[in-house]
Amino acid sequence: MRNVVIIGSGCAGLTAAIYAARARLEPLVVRGHEAGGQLSLTTLVENYPGFPDGVQGPELIERMQKQAAAFGAEFREGDVTRVDLSRRPFTLEIGKEHVETRTLIIASGASAKMLGLESERRLLGHGVSTCATCDGYFFRGREVAVVGGGDTAAEEALFLTRYATVVYLIHRRDQLRASKIMADRLMHNEKIKPIWNTVVTDVLDVARNEVTAAKLRNVRTGEESVLPIAGLFIGIGHQPNTDLFRGQLEMNEVGYLKTHDGTRTSVAGVFAAGDVQDHIYRQAITAAGSGCMAAMDAEKFLEAEQG
Ligand SMILES: Cc1cc2nc3c(=O)[nH]c(=O)nc-3n(C[C@H](O)[C@H](O)[C@H](O)COP(=O)(O)OP(=O)(O)OC[C@H]3O[C@@H](n4cnc5c(N)ncnc54)[C@H](O)[C@@H]3O)c2cc1C
């Protein structure tokens, strides 16, 4: 029987592990199919406090994991494949292993939706980005493009105008899905140049390990073109990793876990931290902050239970 199991090994899960391990709860961290989470997919992180020269994403994660292990956190590879939250102790399956736990911290993150191109995957963190707040600064004085037509794309494009000289907005339709207020702001910003009825078919240049251009196709005319850019931002939304909890925990309409009073979910003893419950900030530092909160909430819950 475990005191606490943590699902996920991104910034939220690892910070929860550091706090829970220091509180002598001997946490078990299930690392999941993307060990280290989203930061392990990126290169330089310049906005995590304490690193004035920046830090490579994978290095930051490795340091957090070492810190958690030093205090006694235990790690398992693989995904949690089933959970039963209907009674306590909660039960989980990690492949063939069956685990019982008094409390559960869910830090399974969210994945940015991608276009599905091989070049896009290979250049992620090398000019392809899913986060303007994180990476916009690297494109000072350059030309960039944002893909998408909803509020995510609109916000990313507007934010990027602080740095880039031109922001192309590539959308497969001839009008935006973004809210009217956002659409108006976009249309009145002279740095933003919409490219309508168009999809990205390839990102160049994998061989140079940097973005130099996007290959485009007009979906109406079939005409192909090459757009020289230094960065490509994918702004087509995020998908929280919550399928496992459907029907067991309250979620919003797109699947983000609902929390109240800190990190408490709709089931007592189950806490949620990081991007899995945050569709607004989605930063390493906010994920880490809520991981700390979840571990402290779990600790208090166990204490109250033991009376
Ligand atoms: C390319 C890129 C660059 C970024 N750059 C920055 C930056 O510069 N600064 C910044 O502050 N933020 C940045 N971010 C955002 C930041 O990475 C995220 O906000 C942060 O990683 C969220 O942490 P998390 O722990 O909530 O989730 P994630 O990092 O998404 O981790 C989720 C974890 O859950 C695990 N998991 C999922 N399902 C299961 C399951 N069923 N069983 C077990 N485990 C599971 C995964 O394996 C993973 O380990 C960037 C993101 C990306 C994609």
Coordinates of C-alpha atoms and ligand atoms in Angstrom, one line a residue:
M1 CA 0.0 0.0 0.0
R2 CA 1.4 3.4 -1.1
N3 CA 0.8 6.7 0.6
V4 CA 1.0 8.6 -2.7
V5 CA 1.3 7.7 -6.3
I6 CA 2.2 10.4 -8.8
I7 CA 1.2 10.0 -12.4
G8 CA 3.6 11.8 -14.7
S9 CA 7.3 12.9 -14.6
G10 CA 7.1 16.4 -16.0
C11 CA 7.8 19.5 -13.8
A12 CA 4.5 19.1 -11.9
G13 CA 5.0 15.4 -11.1
L14 CA 8.7 15.8 -10.2
T15 CA 8.1 18.8 -8.0
A16 CA 5.3 16.9 -6.2
A17 CA 7.7 14.0 -5.8
I18 CA 10.4 16.3 -4.2
Y19 CA 7.9 17.6 -1.7
A20 CA 6.2 14.2 -1.0
A21 CA 9.6 12.5 -0.6
R22 CA 10.9 15.2 1.8
A23 CA 7.6 14.7 3.8
R24 CA 8.6 11.0 4.1
L25 CA 5.6 9.8 2.1
E26 CA 7.8 7.6 0.0
P27 CA 6.1 8.5 -3.3
L28 CA 5.9 6.3 -6.4
V29 CA 6.3 8.3 -9.6
V30 CA 5.0 6.6 -12.8
R31 CA 7.0 8.2 -15.5
G32 CA 4.7 7.5 -18.5
H33 CA 5.4 7.2 -22.2
E34 CA 6.9 10.7 -22.3
A35 CA 9.4 10.5 -19.4
G36 CA 10.3 14.0 -18.3
G37 CA 7.3 15.5 -20.0
Q38 CA 7.2 18.4 -22.4
L39 CA 10.4 20.1 -21.2
S40 CA 12.3 17.0 -22.4
L41 CA 11.2 17.9 -25.9
T42 CA 12.6 21.4 -25.9
T43 CA 16.1 23.1 -26.0
L44 CA 16.8 26.3 -24.1
V45 CA 14.5 27.4 -21.3
E46 CA 15.2 31.1 -20.4
N47 CA 12.3 31.8 -18.1
Y48 CA 12.7 29.3 -15.3
P49 CA 13.9 31.3 -12.2
G50 CA 17.4 30.6 -10.9
F51 CA 19.0 30.1 -14.3
P52 CA 20.2 33.5 -15.5
D53 CA 21.9 32.0 -18.6
G54 CA 19.0 29.7 -19.3
V55 CA 19.0 25.9 -19.0
Q56 CA 18.4 23.1 -21.5
G57 CA 14.9 21.6 -20.9
P58 CA 16.2 18.0 -20.5
E59 CA 18.9 19.1 -18.1
L60 CA 16.3 21.0 -15.9
I61 CA 14.1 17.8 -15.8
E62 CA 17.1 15.6 -15.0
R63 CA 18.1 17.8 -12.1
M64 CA 14.5 17.7 -10.7
Q65 CA 14.4 13.9 -11.0
K66 CA 17.8 13.6 -9.2
Q67 CA 16.5 15.9 -6.4
A68 CA 13.4 13.7 -6.0
A69 CA 15.4 10.5 -6.0
A70 CA 17.8 11.9 -3.5
F71 CA 14.9 12.3 -1.0
G72 CA 13.7 8.7 -1.7
A73 CA 11.1 9.0 -4.5
E74 CA 10.8 5.7 -6.4
F75 CA 10.3 5.6 -10.2
R76 CA 8.4 3.2 -12.5
E77 CA 8.6 3.2 -16.3
G78 CA 5.5 2.9 -18.4
D79 CA 2.0 4.3 -18.3
V80 CA -0.8 3.9 -15.8
T81 CA -3.3 1.9 -18.0
R82 CA -6.3 1.8 -15.6
V83 CA -7.5 3.5 -12.4
D84 CA -10.3 2.8 -10.1
L85 CA -11.2 5.9 -8.0
S86 CA -14.6 4.6 -6.9
R87 CA -13.3 3.4 -3.5
R88 CA -10.3 3.8 -1.3
P89 CA -7.6 2.7 -1.3
F90 CA -7.5 3.7 -5.0
T91 CA -6.2 1.0 -7.4
L92 CA -4.0 1.5 -10.4
E93 CA -2.5 -0.7 -13.1
I94 CA 0.9 0.0 -14.6
G95 CA 1.1 -2.7 -17.3
K96 CA 0.8 -5.9 -15.3
E97 CA 1.6 -4.4 -12.0
H98 CA -1.3 -3.7 -9.6
V99 CA -0.8 -0.8 -7.1
E100 CA -2.9 0.4 -4.2
T101 CA -2.6 3.9 -2.9
R102 CA -4.2 6.1 -0.2
T103 CA -3.8 9.3 -2.3
L104 CA -3.2 10.0 -6.0
I105 CA -1.6 13.0 -7.7
I106 CA -2.4 13.3 -11.3
A107 CA 0.3 15.3 -13.3
S108 CA -0.3 13.7 -16.7
G109 CA 0.1 17.0 -18.6
A110 CA -1.4 18.1 -21.9
S111 CA -0.1 17.6 -25.4
A112 CA -0.1 20.3 -28.0
K113 CA -2.0 19.2 -31.0
M114 CA 0.4 19.0 -33.9
L115 CA 0.0 18.9 -37.7
G116 CA 1.4 15.4 -37.9
L117 CA 4.4 16.1 -40.2
E118 CA 7.6 14.3 -39.7
S119 CA 9.6 17.5 -40.3
E120 CA 7.5 19.3 -37.7
R121 CA 8.3 16.6 -35.1
R122 CA 12.0 16.7 -35.9
L123 CA 12.3 20.5 -35.7
L124 CA 10.3 20.8 -32.5
G125 CA 12.5 22.9 -30.2
H126 CA 14.6 23.9 -33.2
G127 CA 12.4 26.6 -34.7
V128 CA 9.1 24.8 -34.5
S129 CA 7.2 25.7 -31.2
T130 CA 3.9 25.3 -29.5
C131 CA 4.4 28.1 -27.1
A132 CA 4.9 31.8 -28.0
T133 CA 5.4 32.8 -24.3
C134 CA 8.2 30.3 -24.1
D135 CA 10.0 30.8 -27.4
G136 CA 8.9 34.1 -28.9
Y137 CA 11.9 35.9 -27.5
F138 CA 14.3 33.8 -29.7
F139 CA 12.7 35.3 -32.8
R140 CA 13.5 39.0 -32.2
G141 CA 13.8 40.8 -35.6
R142 CA 12.8 37.7 -37.6
E143 CA 9.8 36.6 -39.6
V144 CA 7.7 33.8 -38.2
A145 CA 4.4 32.1 -38.9
V146 CA 1.5 30.8 -36.7
V147 CA -0.7 27.9 -37.9
G148 CA -4.4 28.0 -36.8
G149 CA -7.4 30.2 -36.8
G150 CA -8.9 29.9 -33.3
D151 CA -8.2 31.8 -30.1
T152 CA -4.9 29.9 -29.4
A153 CA -3.5 30.9 -32.8
A154 CA -4.7 34.5 -32.3
E155 CA -3.1 34.9 -28.9
E156 CA 0.2 33.3 -30.1
A157 CA 0.3 35.6 -33.2
L158 CA -0.5 38.8 -31.2
F159 CA 2.2 37.9 -28.6
L160 CA 4.8 37.3 -31.3
T161 CA 4.3 40.8 -32.8
R162 CA 6.3 42.0 -29.8
Y163 CA 9.4 40.3 -31.2
A164 CA 9.0 39.4 -34.9
T165 CA 9.0 41.8 -37.8
V166 CA 6.2 39.9 -39.6
V167 CA 3.9 37.2 -38.2
Y168 CA 2.1 35.2 -41.0
L169 CA -1.1 33.6 -39.8
I170 CA -1.7 30.5 -41.9
H171 CA -5.3 29.2 -41.7
R172 CA -7.0 26.5 -43.8
R173 CA -10.2 28.5 -44.0
D174 CA -11.1 32.0 -45.3
Q175 CA -12.1 33.4 -41.9
L176 CA -11.0 33.0 -38.3
R177 CA -12.7 30.9 -35.6
A178 CA -11.2 33.2 -33.0
S179 CA -13.6 35.4 -30.9
K180 CA -14.6 38.7 -32.6
I181 CA -12.5 40.8 -30.2
M182 CA -9.4 38.7 -31.0
A183 CA -10.1 38.7 -34.7
D184 CA -10.4 42.5 -34.7
R185 CA -7.1 42.9 -32.9
L186 CA -5.4 40.6 -35.3
M187 CA -6.8 42.4 -38.4
H188 CA -5.8 45.8 -37.0
N189 CA -2.2 44.8 -36.3
E190 CA 0.0 45.7 -39.3
K191 CA 2.7 43.1 -38.4
I192 CA 0.2 40.3 -38.9
K193 CA -0.3 39.0 -42.4
P194 CA -3.0 36.3 -42.8
I195 CA -2.6 33.6 -45.4
W196 CA -6.1 32.2 -46.0
N197 CA -7.2 28.8 -47.3
T198 CA -3.8 27.4 -46.9
V199 CA -2.1 24.4 -45.1
V200 CA 1.5 23.7 -44.2
T201 CA 2.7 20.5 -46.1
D202 CA 6.3 20.5 -44.9
V203 CA 8.8 22.4 -42.7
L204 CA 12.3 23.1 -44.0
D205 CA 15.1 22.4 -43.2
V206 CA 15.6 19.2 -41.3
A207 CA 19.1 18.7 -42.6
R208 CA 20.2 22.0 -41.1
N209 CA 18.3 21.4 -37.9
E210 CA 16.6 24.8 -38.1
V211 CA 13.5 26.3 -39.6
T212 CA 14.2 28.2 -42.8
A213 CA 10.8 28.0 -44.6
A214 CA 7.4 26.3 -44.7
K215 CA 6.0 24.6 -47.8
L216 CA 2.4 25.7 -48.3
R217 CA -0.6 24.5 -50.4
N218 CA -3.7 26.6 -51.1
V219 CA -6.6 24.2 -50.5
R220 CA -8.8 26.0 -53.1
T221 CA -6.4 26.3 -56.0
G222 CA -3.9 23.5 -55.1
E223 CA -1.1 26.1 -55.8
E224 CA 2.1 25.3 -53.9
S225 CA 4.6 27.8 -52.5
V226 CA 7.5 28.2 -50.1
L227 CA 7.3 30.8 -47.3
P228 CA 10.8 31.8 -45.9
I229 CA 10.5 32.0 -42.1
A230 CA 12.7 31.5 -39.0
G231 CA 10.0 30.0 -36.7
L232 CA 6.8 28.1 -37.0
F233 CA 4.3 28.2 -34.2
I234 CA 1.6 25.5 -34.1
G235 CA -1.5 27.1 -32.5
I236 CA -4.2 24.5 -33.1
G237 CA -4.9 23.8 -29.4
H238 CA -4.0 21.4 -26.6
Q239 CA -5.3 18.0 -25.5
P240 CA -5.1 17.2 -21.8
N241 CA -4.1 13.6 -21.0
T242 CA -7.2 12.6 -19.1
D243 CA -8.9 9.8 -21.0
L244 CA -8.0 7.5 -18.2
F245 CA -10.2 9.4 -15.8
R246 CA -13.3 9.9 -17.9
G247 CA -16.4 9.2 -16.0
Q248 CA -14.5 9.1 -12.7
L249 CA -13.4 12.8 -12.2
E250 CA -15.0 16.1 -13.1
M251 CA -13.5 17.7 -16.2
N252 CA -14.4 20.8 -18.3
E253 CA -15.8 20.5 -21.8
V254 CA -12.4 19.8 -23.4
G255 CA -11.2 17.4 -20.8
Y256 CA -9.1 19.5 -18.4
L257 CA -9.5 18.2 -14.8
K258 CA -11.5 20.5 -12.5
T259 CA -9.8 21.5 -9.2
H260 CA -11.0 23.4 -6.2
D261 CA -9.5 24.6 -2.9
G262 CA -5.9 24.2 -4.2
T263 CA -5.4 21.0 -6.2
R264 CA -8.4 18.9 -5.0
T265 CA -10.4 17.1 -7.7
S266 CA -14.0 15.9 -7.4
V267 CA -12.8 12.7 -5.6
A268 CA -11.4 13.2 -2.1
G269 CA -7.8 12.0 -1.9
V270 CA -7.1 12.7 -5.6
F271 CA -5.2 15.8 -6.5
A272 CA -4.2 17.3 -9.9
A273 CA -1.3 19.5 -10.8
G274 CA 0.3 21.1 -13.9
D275 CA -1.0 21.4 -17.4
V276 CA -3.6 18.6 -16.9
Q277 CA -5.7 21.1 -14.9
D278 CA -4.4 24.4 -16.3
H279 CA -5.4 25.5 -19.8
I280 CA -4.4 29.1 -19.2
Y281 CA -0.8 29.5 -18.0
R282 CA 0.9 26.2 -19.2
Q283 CA 4.4 27.1 -17.9
A284 CA 7.1 25.0 -16.3
I285 CA 7.1 27.2 -13.2
T286 CA 3.3 27.2 -12.7
A287 CA 3.3 23.4 -13.2
A288 CA 6.1 23.0 -10.6
G289 CA 4.2 25.4 -8.3
S290 CA 1.0 23.4 -8.5
G291 CA 3.0 20.1 -8.0
C292 CA 4.2 21.5 -4.7
M293 CA 0.7 22.4 -3.8
A294 CA -0.6 18.9 -4.6
A295 CA 2.0 17.2 -2.5
M296 CA 1.2 19.5 0.5
D297 CA -2.5 18.9 -0.1
A298 CA -2.0 15.1 -0.1
E299 CA 0.2 15.3 3.0
K300 CA -2.6 17.3 4.9
F301 CA -5.2 14.8 3.6
L302 CA -3.2 11.8 5.0
E303 CA -2.6 13.6 8.3
A304 CA -6.3 14.4 8.8
E305 CA -7.2 10.8 8.0
Q306 CA -4.8 9.5 10.6
G307 CA -6.5 11.8 13.0
Ligands
LIG1 C1 8.5 22.6 -27.1 C2 8.1 23.2 -25.8 C3 8.8 24.2 -25.2 C4 8.4 24.7 -24.0 N1 9.2 25.7 -23.4 C5 8.9 26.2 -22.2 C6 9.7 27.2 -21.6 O1 10.7 27.7 -22.2 N2 9.3 27.7 -20.4 C7 8.2 27.2 -19.7 O2 8.0 27.7 -18.6 N3 7.4 26.3 -20.3 C8 7.7 25.7 -21.5 N4 6.9 24.8 -22.1 C9 5.7 24.4 -21.3 C10 6.1 23.4 -20.2 O3 6.9 22.4 -20.8 C11 4.8 22.8 -19.6 O4 4.0 23.8 -19.1 C12 5.2 21.8 -18.5 O5 6.0 20.8 -19.0 C13 4.0 21.1 -17.9 O6 4.4 20.2 -17.0 P1 3.5 19.0 -16.5 O7 4.3 18.3 -15.5 O8 2.1 19.5 -16.1 O9 3.2 18.1 -17.8 P2 4.1 17.5 -18.9 O10 5.4 18.1 -19.0 O11 3.2 17.4 -20.1 O12 4.3 16.0 -18.3 C14 3.3 15.0 -18.4 C15 3.8 13.7 -17.9 O13 2.7 12.8 -17.7 C16 3.1 11.5 -18.2 N5 1.9 10.8 -18.5 C17 0.9 11.1 -19.3 N6 -0.1 10.1 -19.3 C18 0.4 9.1 -18.4 C19 -0.1 7.9 -18.0 N7 -1.3 7.4 -18.4 N8 0.6 7.2 -17.1 C20 1.8 7.7 -16.6 N9 2.3 8.9 -17.0 C21 1.6 9.6 -17.9 C22 4.0 11.8 -19.4 O14 4.8 10.7 -19.7 C23 4.8 13.0 -18.8 O15 5.9 12.6 -18.1 C24 7.3 24.2 -23.3 C25 6.5 23.2 -23.9 C26 6.9 22.7 -25.1 C27 6.1 21.5 -25.7

